[in-house]
Each structure stands twice: as structure tokens, then as C-alpha cells.
Tab-separated table of C-alpha atoms in Angstrom:
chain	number	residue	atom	x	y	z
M	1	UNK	CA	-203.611	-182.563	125.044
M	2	UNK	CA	-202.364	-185.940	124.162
M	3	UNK	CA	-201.938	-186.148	120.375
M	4	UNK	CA	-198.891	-185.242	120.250
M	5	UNK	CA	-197.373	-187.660	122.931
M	6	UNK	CA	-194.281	-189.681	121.557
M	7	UNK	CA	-195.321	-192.989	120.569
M	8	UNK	CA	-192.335	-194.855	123.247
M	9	UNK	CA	-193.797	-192.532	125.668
M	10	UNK	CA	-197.823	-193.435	125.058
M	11	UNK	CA	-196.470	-197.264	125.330
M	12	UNK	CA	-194.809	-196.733	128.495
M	13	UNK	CA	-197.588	-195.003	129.881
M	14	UNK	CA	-200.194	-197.330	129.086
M	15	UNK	CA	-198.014	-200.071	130.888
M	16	UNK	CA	-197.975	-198.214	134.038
M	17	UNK	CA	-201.603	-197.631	133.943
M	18	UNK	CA	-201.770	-200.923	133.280
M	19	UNK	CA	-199.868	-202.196	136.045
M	20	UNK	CA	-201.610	-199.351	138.468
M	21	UNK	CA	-205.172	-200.696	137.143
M	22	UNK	CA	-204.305	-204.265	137.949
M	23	UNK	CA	-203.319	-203.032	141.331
M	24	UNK	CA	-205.664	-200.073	142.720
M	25	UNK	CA	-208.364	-200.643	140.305
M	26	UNK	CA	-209.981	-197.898	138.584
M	27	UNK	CA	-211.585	-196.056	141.420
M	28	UNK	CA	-208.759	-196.319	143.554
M	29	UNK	CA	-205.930	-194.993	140.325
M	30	UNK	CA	-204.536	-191.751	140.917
M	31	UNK	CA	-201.746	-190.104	138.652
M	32	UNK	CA	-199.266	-190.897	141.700
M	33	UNK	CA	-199.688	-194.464	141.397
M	34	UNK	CA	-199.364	-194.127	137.624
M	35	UNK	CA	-196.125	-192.230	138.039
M	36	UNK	CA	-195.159	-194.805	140.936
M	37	UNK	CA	-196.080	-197.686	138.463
M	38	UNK	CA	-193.619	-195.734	135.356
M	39	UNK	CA	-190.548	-194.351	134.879
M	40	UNK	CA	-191.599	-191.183	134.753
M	41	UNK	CA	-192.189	-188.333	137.532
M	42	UNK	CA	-196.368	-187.344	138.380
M	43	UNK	CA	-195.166	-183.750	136.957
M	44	UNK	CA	-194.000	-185.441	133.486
M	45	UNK	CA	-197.613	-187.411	133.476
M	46	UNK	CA	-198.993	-183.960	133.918
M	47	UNK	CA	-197.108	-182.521	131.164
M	48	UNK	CA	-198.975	-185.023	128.589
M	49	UNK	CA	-201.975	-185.488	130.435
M	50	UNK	CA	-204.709	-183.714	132.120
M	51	UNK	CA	-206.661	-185.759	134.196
M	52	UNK	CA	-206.807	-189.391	135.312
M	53	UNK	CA	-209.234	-190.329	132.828
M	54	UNK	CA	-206.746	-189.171	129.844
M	55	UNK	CA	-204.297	-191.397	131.350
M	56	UNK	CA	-207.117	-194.266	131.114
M	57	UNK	CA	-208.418	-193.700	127.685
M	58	UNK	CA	-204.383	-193.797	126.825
M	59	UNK	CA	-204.251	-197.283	127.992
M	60	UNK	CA	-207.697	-198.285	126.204
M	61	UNK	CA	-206.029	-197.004	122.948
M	62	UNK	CA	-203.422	-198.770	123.455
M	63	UNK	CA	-204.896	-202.136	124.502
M	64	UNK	CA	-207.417	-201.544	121.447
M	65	UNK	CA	-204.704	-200.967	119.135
M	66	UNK	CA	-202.954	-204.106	120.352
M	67	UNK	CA	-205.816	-206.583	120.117
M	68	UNK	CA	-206.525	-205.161	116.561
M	69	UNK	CA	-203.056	-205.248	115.342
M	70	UNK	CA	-203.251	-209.185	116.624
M	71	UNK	CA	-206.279	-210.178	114.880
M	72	UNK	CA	-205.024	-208.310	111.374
M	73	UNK	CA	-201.373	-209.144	111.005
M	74	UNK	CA	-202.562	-213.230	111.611
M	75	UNK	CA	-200.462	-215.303	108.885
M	76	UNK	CA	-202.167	-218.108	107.637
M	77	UNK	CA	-202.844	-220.508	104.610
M	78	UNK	CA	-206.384	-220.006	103.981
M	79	UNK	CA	-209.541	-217.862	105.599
M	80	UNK	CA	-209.512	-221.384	107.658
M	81	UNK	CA	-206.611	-221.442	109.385
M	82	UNK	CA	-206.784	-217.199	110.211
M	83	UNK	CA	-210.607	-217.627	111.420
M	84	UNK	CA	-208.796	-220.306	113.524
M	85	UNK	CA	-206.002	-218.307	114.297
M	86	UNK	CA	-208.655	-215.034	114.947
M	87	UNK	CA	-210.572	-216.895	117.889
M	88	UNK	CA	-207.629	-218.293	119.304
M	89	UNK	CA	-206.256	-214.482	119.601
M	90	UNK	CA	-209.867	-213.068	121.168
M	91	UNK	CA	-209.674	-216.317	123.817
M	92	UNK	CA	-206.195	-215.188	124.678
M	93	UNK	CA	-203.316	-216.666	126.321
M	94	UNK	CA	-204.572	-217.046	129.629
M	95	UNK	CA	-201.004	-217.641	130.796
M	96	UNK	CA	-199.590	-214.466	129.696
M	97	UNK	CA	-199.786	-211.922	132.804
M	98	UNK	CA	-199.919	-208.687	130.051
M	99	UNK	CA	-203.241	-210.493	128.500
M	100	UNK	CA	-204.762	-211.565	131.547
M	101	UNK	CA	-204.704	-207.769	132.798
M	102	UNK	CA	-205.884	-206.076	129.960
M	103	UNK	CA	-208.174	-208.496	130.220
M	104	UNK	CA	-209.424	-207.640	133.642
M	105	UNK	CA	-208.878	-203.978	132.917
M	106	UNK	CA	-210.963	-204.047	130.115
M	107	UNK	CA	-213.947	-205.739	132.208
M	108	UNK	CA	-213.711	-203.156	134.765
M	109	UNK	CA	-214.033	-199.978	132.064
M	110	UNK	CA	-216.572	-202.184	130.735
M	111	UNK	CA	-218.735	-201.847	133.789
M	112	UNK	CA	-217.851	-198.170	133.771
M	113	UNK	CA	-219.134	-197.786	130.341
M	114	UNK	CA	-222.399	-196.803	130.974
M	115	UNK	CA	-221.342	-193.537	132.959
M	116	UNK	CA	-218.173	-192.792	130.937
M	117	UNK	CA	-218.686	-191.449	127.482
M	118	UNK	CA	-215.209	-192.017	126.686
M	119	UNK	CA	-214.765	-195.258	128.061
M	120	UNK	CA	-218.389	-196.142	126.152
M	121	UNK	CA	-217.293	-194.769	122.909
M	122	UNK	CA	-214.089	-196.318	123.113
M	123	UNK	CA	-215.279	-200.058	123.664
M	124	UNK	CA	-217.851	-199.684	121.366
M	125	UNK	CA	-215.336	-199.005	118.746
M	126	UNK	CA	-213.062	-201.726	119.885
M	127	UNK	CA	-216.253	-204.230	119.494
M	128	UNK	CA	-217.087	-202.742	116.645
M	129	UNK	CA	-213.584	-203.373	114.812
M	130	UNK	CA	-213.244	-206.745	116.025
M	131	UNK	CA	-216.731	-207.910	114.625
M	132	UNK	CA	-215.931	-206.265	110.842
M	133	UNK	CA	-211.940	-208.064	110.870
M	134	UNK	CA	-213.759	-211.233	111.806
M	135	UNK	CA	-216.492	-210.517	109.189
M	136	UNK	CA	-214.082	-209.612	106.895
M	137	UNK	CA	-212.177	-213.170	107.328
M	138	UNK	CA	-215.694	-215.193	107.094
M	139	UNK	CA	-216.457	-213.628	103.709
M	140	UNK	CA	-213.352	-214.275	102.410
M	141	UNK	CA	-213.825	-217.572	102.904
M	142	UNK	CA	-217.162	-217.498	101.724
M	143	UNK	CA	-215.837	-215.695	98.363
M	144	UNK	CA	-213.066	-218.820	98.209
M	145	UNK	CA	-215.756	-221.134	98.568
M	146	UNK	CA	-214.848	-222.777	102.168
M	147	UNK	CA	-217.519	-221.245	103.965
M	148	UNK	CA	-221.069	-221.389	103.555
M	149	UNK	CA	-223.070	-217.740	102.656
M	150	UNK	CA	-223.575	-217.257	106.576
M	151	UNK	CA	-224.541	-213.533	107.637
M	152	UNK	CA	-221.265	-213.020	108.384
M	153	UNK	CA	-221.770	-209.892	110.746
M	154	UNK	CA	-224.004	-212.112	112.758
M	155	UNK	CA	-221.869	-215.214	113.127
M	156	UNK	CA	-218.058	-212.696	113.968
M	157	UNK	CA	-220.175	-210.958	116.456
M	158	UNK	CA	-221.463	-214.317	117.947
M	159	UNK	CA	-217.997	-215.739	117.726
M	160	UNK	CA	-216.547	-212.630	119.535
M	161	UNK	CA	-219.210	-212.760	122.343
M	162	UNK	CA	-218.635	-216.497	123.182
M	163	UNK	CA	-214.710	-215.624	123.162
M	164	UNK	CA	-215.346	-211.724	125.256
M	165	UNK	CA	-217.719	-213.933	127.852
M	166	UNK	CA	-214.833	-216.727	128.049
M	167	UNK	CA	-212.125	-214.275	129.224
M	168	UNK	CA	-214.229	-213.082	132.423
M	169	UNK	CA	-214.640	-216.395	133.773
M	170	UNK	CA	-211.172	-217.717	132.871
M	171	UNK	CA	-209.247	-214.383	132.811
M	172	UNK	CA	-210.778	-213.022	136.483
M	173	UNK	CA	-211.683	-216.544	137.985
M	174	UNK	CA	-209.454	-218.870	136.471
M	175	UNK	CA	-211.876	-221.267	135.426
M	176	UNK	CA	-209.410	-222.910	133.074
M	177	UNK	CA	-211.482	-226.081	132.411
M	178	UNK	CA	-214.065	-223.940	130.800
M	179	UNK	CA	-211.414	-222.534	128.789
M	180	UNK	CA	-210.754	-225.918	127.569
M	181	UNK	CA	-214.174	-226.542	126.939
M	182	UNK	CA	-215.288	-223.515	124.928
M	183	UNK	CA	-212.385	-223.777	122.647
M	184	UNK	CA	-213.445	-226.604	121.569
M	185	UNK	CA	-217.244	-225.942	120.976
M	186	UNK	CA	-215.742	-222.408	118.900
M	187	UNK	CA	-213.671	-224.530	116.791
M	188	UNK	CA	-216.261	-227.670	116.623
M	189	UNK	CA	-219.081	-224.931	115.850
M	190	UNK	CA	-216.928	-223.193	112.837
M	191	UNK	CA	-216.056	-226.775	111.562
M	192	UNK	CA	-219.715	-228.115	111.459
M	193	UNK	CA	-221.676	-224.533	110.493
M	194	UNK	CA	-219.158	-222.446	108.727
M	195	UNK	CA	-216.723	-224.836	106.838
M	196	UNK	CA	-218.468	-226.518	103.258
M	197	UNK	CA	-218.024	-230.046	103.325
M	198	UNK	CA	-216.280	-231.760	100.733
M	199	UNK	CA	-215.597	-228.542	98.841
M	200	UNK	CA	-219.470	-228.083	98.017
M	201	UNK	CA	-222.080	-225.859	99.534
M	202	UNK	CA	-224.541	-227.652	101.210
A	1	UNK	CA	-222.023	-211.444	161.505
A	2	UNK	CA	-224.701	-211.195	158.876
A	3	UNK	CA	-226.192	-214.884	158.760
A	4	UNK	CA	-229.359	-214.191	161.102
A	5	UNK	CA	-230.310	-210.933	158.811
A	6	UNK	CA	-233.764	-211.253	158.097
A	7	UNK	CA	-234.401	-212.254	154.248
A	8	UNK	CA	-236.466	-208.999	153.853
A	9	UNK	CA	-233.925	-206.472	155.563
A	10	UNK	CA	-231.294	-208.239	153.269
A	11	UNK	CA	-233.444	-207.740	149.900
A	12	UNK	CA	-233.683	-204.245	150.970
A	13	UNK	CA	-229.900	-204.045	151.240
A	14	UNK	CA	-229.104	-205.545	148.154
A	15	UNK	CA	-231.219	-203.262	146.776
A	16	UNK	CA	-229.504	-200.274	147.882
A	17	UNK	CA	-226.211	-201.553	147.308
A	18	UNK	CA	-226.760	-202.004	143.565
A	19	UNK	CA	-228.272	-198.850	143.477
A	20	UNK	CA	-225.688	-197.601	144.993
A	21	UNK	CA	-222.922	-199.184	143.159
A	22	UNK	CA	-224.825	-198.543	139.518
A	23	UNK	CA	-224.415	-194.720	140.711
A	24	UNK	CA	-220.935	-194.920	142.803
A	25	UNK	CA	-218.816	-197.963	141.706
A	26	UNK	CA	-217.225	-200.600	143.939
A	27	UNK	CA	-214.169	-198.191	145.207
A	28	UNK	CA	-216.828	-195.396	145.365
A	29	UNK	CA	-219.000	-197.230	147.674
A	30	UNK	CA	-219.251	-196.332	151.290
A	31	UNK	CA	-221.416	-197.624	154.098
A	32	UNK	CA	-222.586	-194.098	153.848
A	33	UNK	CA	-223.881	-194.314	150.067
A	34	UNK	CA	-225.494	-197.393	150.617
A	35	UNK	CA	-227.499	-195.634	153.214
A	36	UNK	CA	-228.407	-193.287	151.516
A	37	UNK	CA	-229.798	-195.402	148.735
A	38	UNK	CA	-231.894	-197.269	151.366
A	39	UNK	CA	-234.365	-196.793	154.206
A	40	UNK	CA	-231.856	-197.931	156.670
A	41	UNK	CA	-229.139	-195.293	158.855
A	42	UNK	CA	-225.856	-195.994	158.710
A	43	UNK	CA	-225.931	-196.921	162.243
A	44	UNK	CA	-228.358	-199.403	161.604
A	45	UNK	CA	-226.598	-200.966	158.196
A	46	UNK	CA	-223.295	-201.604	160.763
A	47	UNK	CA	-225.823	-202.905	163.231
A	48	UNK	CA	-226.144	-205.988	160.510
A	49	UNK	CA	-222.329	-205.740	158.838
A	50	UNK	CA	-218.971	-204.741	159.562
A	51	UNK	CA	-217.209	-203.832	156.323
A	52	UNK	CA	-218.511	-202.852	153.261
A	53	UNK	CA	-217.521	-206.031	151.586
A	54	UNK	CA	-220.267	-207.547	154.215
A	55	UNK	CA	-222.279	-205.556	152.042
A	56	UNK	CA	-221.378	-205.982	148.276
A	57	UNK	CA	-220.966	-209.838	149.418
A	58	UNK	CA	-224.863	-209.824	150.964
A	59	UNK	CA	-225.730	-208.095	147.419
A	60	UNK	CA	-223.553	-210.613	145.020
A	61	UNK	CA	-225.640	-213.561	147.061
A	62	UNK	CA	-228.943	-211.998	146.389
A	63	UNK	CA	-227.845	-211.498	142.894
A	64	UNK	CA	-226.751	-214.674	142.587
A	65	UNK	CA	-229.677	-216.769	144.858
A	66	UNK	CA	-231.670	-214.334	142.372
A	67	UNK	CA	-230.339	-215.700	139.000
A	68	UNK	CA	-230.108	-219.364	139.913
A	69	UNK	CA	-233.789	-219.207	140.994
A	70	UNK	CA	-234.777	-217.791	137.539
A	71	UNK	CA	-232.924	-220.951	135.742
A	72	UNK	CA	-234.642	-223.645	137.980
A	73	UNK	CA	-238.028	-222.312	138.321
A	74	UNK	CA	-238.757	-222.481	134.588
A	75	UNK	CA	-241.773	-224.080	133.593
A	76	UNK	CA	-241.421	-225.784	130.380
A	77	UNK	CA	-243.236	-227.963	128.201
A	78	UNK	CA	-239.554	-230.377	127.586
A	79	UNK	CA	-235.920	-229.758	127.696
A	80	UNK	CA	-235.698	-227.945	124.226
A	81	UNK	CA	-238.373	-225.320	125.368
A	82	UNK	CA	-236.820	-225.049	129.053
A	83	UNK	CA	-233.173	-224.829	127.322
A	84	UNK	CA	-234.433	-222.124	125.104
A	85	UNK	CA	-236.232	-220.536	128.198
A	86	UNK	CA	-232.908	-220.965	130.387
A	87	UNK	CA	-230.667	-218.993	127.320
A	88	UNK	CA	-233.114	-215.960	127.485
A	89	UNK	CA	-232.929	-215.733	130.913
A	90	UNK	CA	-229.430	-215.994	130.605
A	91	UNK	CA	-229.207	-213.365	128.164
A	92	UNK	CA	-230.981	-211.348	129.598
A	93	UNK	CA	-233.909	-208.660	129.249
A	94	UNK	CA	-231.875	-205.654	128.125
A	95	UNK	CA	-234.785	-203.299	128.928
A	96	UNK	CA	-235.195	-204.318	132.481
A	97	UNK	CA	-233.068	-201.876	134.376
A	98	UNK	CA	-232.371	-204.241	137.574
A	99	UNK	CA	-231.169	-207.111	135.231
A	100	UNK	CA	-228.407	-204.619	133.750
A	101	UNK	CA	-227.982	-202.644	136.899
A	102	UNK	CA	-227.000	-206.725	138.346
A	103	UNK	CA	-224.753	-207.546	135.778
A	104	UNK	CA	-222.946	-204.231	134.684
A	105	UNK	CA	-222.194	-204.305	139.312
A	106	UNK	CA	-221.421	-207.977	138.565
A	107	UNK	CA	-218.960	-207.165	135.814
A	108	UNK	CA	-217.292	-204.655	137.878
A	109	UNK	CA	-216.746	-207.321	140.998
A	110	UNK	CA	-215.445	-209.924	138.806
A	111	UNK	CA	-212.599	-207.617	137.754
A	112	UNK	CA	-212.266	-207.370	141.420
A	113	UNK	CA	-211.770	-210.877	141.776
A	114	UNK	CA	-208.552	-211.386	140.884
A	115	UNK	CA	-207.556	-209.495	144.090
A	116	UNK	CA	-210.536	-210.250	146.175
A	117	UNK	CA	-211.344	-214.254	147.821
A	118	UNK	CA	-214.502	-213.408	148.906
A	119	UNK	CA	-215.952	-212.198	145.589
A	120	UNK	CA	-214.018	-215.445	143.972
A	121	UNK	CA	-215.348	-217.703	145.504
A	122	UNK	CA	-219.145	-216.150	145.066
A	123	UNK	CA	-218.417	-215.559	141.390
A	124	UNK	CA	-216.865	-218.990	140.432
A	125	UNK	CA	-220.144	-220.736	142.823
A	126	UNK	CA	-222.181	-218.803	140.787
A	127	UNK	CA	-220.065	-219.883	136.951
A	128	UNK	CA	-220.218	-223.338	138.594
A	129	UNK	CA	-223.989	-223.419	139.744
A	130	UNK	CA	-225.439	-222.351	136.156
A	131	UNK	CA	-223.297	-224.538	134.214
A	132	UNK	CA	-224.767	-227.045	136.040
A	133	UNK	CA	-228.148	-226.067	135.800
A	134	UNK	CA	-228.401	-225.883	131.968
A	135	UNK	CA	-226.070	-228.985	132.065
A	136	UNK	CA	-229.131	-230.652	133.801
A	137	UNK	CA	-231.604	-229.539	131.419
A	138	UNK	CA	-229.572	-230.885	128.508
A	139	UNK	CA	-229.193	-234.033	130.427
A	140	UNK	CA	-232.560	-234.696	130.558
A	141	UNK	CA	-233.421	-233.858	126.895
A	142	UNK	CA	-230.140	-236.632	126.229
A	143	UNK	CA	-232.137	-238.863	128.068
A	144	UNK	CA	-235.276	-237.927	126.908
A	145	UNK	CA	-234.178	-239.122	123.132
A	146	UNK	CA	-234.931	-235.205	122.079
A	147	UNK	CA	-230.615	-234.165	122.121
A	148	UNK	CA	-228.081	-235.738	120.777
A	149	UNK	CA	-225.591	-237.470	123.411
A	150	UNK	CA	-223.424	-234.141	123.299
A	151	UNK	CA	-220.722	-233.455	126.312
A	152	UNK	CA	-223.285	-231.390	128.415
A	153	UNK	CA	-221.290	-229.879	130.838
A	154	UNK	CA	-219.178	-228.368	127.670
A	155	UNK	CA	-222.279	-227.293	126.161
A	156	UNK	CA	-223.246	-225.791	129.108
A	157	UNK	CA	-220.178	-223.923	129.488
A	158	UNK	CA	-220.153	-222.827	126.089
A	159	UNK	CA	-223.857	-221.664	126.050
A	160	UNK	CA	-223.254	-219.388	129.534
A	161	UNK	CA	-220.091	-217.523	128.356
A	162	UNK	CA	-221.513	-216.588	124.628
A	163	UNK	CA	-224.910	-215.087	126.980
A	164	UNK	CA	-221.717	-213.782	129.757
A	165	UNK	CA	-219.937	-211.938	126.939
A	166	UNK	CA	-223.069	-210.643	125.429
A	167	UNK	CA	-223.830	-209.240	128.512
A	168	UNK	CA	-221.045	-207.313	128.531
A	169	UNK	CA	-221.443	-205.496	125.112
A	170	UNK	CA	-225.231	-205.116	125.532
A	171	UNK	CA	-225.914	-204.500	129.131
A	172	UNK	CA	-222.947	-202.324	129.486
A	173	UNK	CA	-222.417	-200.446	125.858
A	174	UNK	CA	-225.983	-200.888	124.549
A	175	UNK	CA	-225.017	-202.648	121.179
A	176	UNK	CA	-228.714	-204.009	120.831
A	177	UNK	CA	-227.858	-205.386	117.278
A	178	UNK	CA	-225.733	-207.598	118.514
A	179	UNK	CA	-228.154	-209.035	120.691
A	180	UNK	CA	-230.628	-209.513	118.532
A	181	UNK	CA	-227.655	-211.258	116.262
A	182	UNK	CA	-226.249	-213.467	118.920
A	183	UNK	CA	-230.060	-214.406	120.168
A	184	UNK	CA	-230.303	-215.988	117.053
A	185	UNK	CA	-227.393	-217.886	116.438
A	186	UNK	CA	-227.938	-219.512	120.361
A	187	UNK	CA	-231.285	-220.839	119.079
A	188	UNK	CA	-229.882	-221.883	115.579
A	189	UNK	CA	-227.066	-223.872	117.915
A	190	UNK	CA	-229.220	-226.140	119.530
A	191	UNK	CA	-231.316	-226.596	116.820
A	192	UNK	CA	-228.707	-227.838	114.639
A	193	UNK	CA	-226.306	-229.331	117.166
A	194	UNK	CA	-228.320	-230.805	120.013
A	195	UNK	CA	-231.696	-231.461	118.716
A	196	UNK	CA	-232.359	-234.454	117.280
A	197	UNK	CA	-233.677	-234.833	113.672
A	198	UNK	CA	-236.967	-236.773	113.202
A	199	UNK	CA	-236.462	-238.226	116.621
A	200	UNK	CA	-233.314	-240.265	116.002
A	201	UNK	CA	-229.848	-240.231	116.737
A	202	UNK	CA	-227.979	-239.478	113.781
């Protein structure tokens, strides 16, 4: 079992799978590359964790966890500035290696989802979260008057696919001008339909 | 070599192969699977390719020549119905079980991409080809008077990865709610930021 796995441990872990993933791929990970990609021994890996896919689903927590933790510890002035904040988190940094390979990772469970329960369950939680914190954000600022009374479900889960579809093409294929490009539709399309002009609701 | 296959023994093929890679995965495929999943022998697959990346690359075109064909054989009425036309295709029907079978294998090769040149440069063709498709369509409504003069290659881009991600979520995890959610916000884009009120300019 796995619940009882130091947290240092689970971190180090999910950064070898991580580095093994970007490497070998899913298909071709075995807990010897793990182990070769960590500090610790295939036999220690063992200790904590029972099959390959344990060692996976560690990562995916972890890589969850992480984009959540981004989107909800966001400092900012108003529901504005974090919605801004929010997208540019989901779009990512698509110069920071760590990103760029969950990023990847995550597509390739992704296309695994459909024959993995725990991969499937997993994701959809992950989707699931990201839509409600960017809900949540939207109707605060609907509550504080600076947005209009969008559904706000509809328009975090839109916002989140746009960003989601962004990262394959710029994140696998380096298509960095489209990264330009969509940035700027997200933040045009939150300043002309979300944001109240002039303070009022039109 | 694989360029003098002939266009029906290379249907077949990509057929099998994403059969075979719906059931198997990219790593899991072998010559052998892909056999098995069509009418041809193994013998008689090698007769035609030499790796199995001859393979996954002869089903990525088909995929691809597939796709492309959808978005420029629409018959449409103007530019607003054939853009409208072009972002369902692009979104895809999530009950037809060869359109996700395509894009849950094409998801899984673009997180191969990173690491593989040959489905790169397919992949980033394909990015390339669509954007420029619906970038024509908008185009012509500019000119047409019915859009506004919006940047339509950025529109373009930004329409194809909000369908991309959704693709992802829907195709691969089932999350039909979102969907139906992002579906409308896509139409309730151009509505409000390409089309034209009243017929002018504004």
C-alpha cells in the first residue's frame, strides 16, 4: 500500500517517474528505470509500491496536487487579476522543463484513460477541480460586481479547455507562436465577455 | 518504401493500426498486432513497411488526409455557417467510435513527439494545415463584410486548441457536460466577436 509513504519520499518518487515517463514513455516504464531515474534502489520502490501502475498514479497525485495548489494559493488584488493569474497558470510556462513534462505526461495517461480506471478516475478529478477553482474565481467576481452573471461552470470549463488544448500543441510540438496567440484571445475574450464595463452590468 | 502503396491497401492499414493501437498502445504495438487487427500477414504488412513507425506514420497521414478533407469539403451556405460547420467537425462527434479511436491514438503520438521527428513533423503539418483552413474561412467572411476584420490566423488558432483540449477531456475521459458547455460558448464566440452586427463594422 501507498498511504502511508513519507511525503519527501512520494515527491521524490514522482520525480523519477517523471523523469522515466519523459524518457521511456508509459509503455516502455518499468520499476528499474524508475529506480534508475531516483535515488532509491528497485527493492525500496517495491517496499512502497506494488506494481508499475502505483508508481504512475503516485506521480498523477502528485502532478494533480501541484497544478491545484498553483491555481489556489494565486495572490492577487481582485477576482481580475487571479482569473488572470488562473489562465496564465493552466497555459504554463512553456520554458520550464518540470511543466513541459508533466505536461506531456499528462497527455499520454490521457490517451490511456479510456482503458485505465485509475488513470480515468484520476484525470477526471483533476478536470473536475480545476473547472470548480476557476468557477469559484468567476463568481466571486460576479458577487463583487466585475463580472457579468455568466454560467460560470460553463465559461471555467471553456477557459480550461482552450488552455488543456494549448499545452499539446505548444508543450509536445513547440508551436510557440500559437502560444502567443491564444493568450491573447483568453485574456481579450475574459476582457470583452466576462469583465462589466464601466463598473455596470450590461 | 511505402509511397507506391495502393490508397486502398493503406486505408486498410490505417485501419488496423488504430484498431490496434486503441487496444495495444503505441509501445504495445507490434507489426504482429497490427496483423492481427487486419486482413493482411505479417509477411505481407513488411512486404509494404519496414518498421513499425512506417506504420503508425501511414496511419497519422490517413488520419490526418482524413481530418483536413472533412474541413474543406464543407458545403455551406456562407462563412458563418461553414465556420460553425468547421468547429463541429473539429469538435468532434463524441459518439462516433473512429473519431475518438483517431484522436485518443493521436493524443498518445503527440506525447510521443517530443522524442519522435517523424510524428513532429506530421503533427505540427497537421496544427499548421487546420489553422489555416478555418483561417481561410474567416478570411472570406472578413471579406465578405459578414466578420469583423479580426487577426484570423489568431482566431484560428484559438478556435482549434479550445476543440484540441476538449478533445482530450471528452474523447478520452467522457466528460460529455463539458462538451455540451464548451459547444456553446464556441458558437456564442463568433457570434459576439466575429460576426458583424446589422451588417456593419462596428
Amino acid at each position: 500500500m501507498t498511504d502511508d509513504v513519507p511525503a519527501a519520499v512520494r515527491d521524490g518518487i514522482a520525480h523519477a517517474v517523471l523523469r522515466a515517463l519523459a524518457k521511456h514513455g508509459y509503455a516502455g516504464l518499468t520499476t528499474k528505470k524508475v529506480a534508475a531515474a531516483s535515488d532509491k534502489s528497485e527493492a525500496a520502490l517495491f517496499y512502497h509500491y506494488d506494481t508499475k501502475d502505483d508508481l504512475v498514479v503516485t506521480f498523477l497525485e502528485w502532478a494533480i496536487e501541484r497544478s491545484t495548489d498553483r491555481l489556489t494559493d494565486i495572490n492577487a488584488d481582485d477576482p481580475l487579476d487571479e482569473l488572470f493569474t488562473a489562465c496564465e497558470v493552466l497555459l504554463g510556462d512553456t520554458d520550464d522543463e518540470v511543466v513541459r513534462g508533466i505536461n506531456v505526461a499528462m497527455m499520454e495517461l490521457l490517451s490511456h484513460a479510456p482503458h485505465n480506471e485509475r488513470f480515468h478516475t484520476n484525470l477526471t478529478a483533476y478536470e473536475r477541480a480545476e473547472i470548480e477553482t476557476l468557477a469559484d474565481i468567476i463568481d466571486r467576481g460576479i458577487n463583487a460586481g466585475i463580472f457579468r452573471e455568466v454560467d460560470s461552470t460553463a465559461t471555467a470549463a471553456y477557459l480550461l479547455m482552450t488552455a488543456d488544448g494549448t499545452a499539446g500543441a505548444v508543450m509536445a510540438l513547440g508551436m510557440h507562436d500559437v502560444d502567443d496567440m491564444v493568450r491573447d484571445r483568453v485574456f481579450a475574450y475574459i476582457e470583452s465577455e466576462l469583465v462589466v464595463e464601466d463598473g455596470f452590468e450590461d
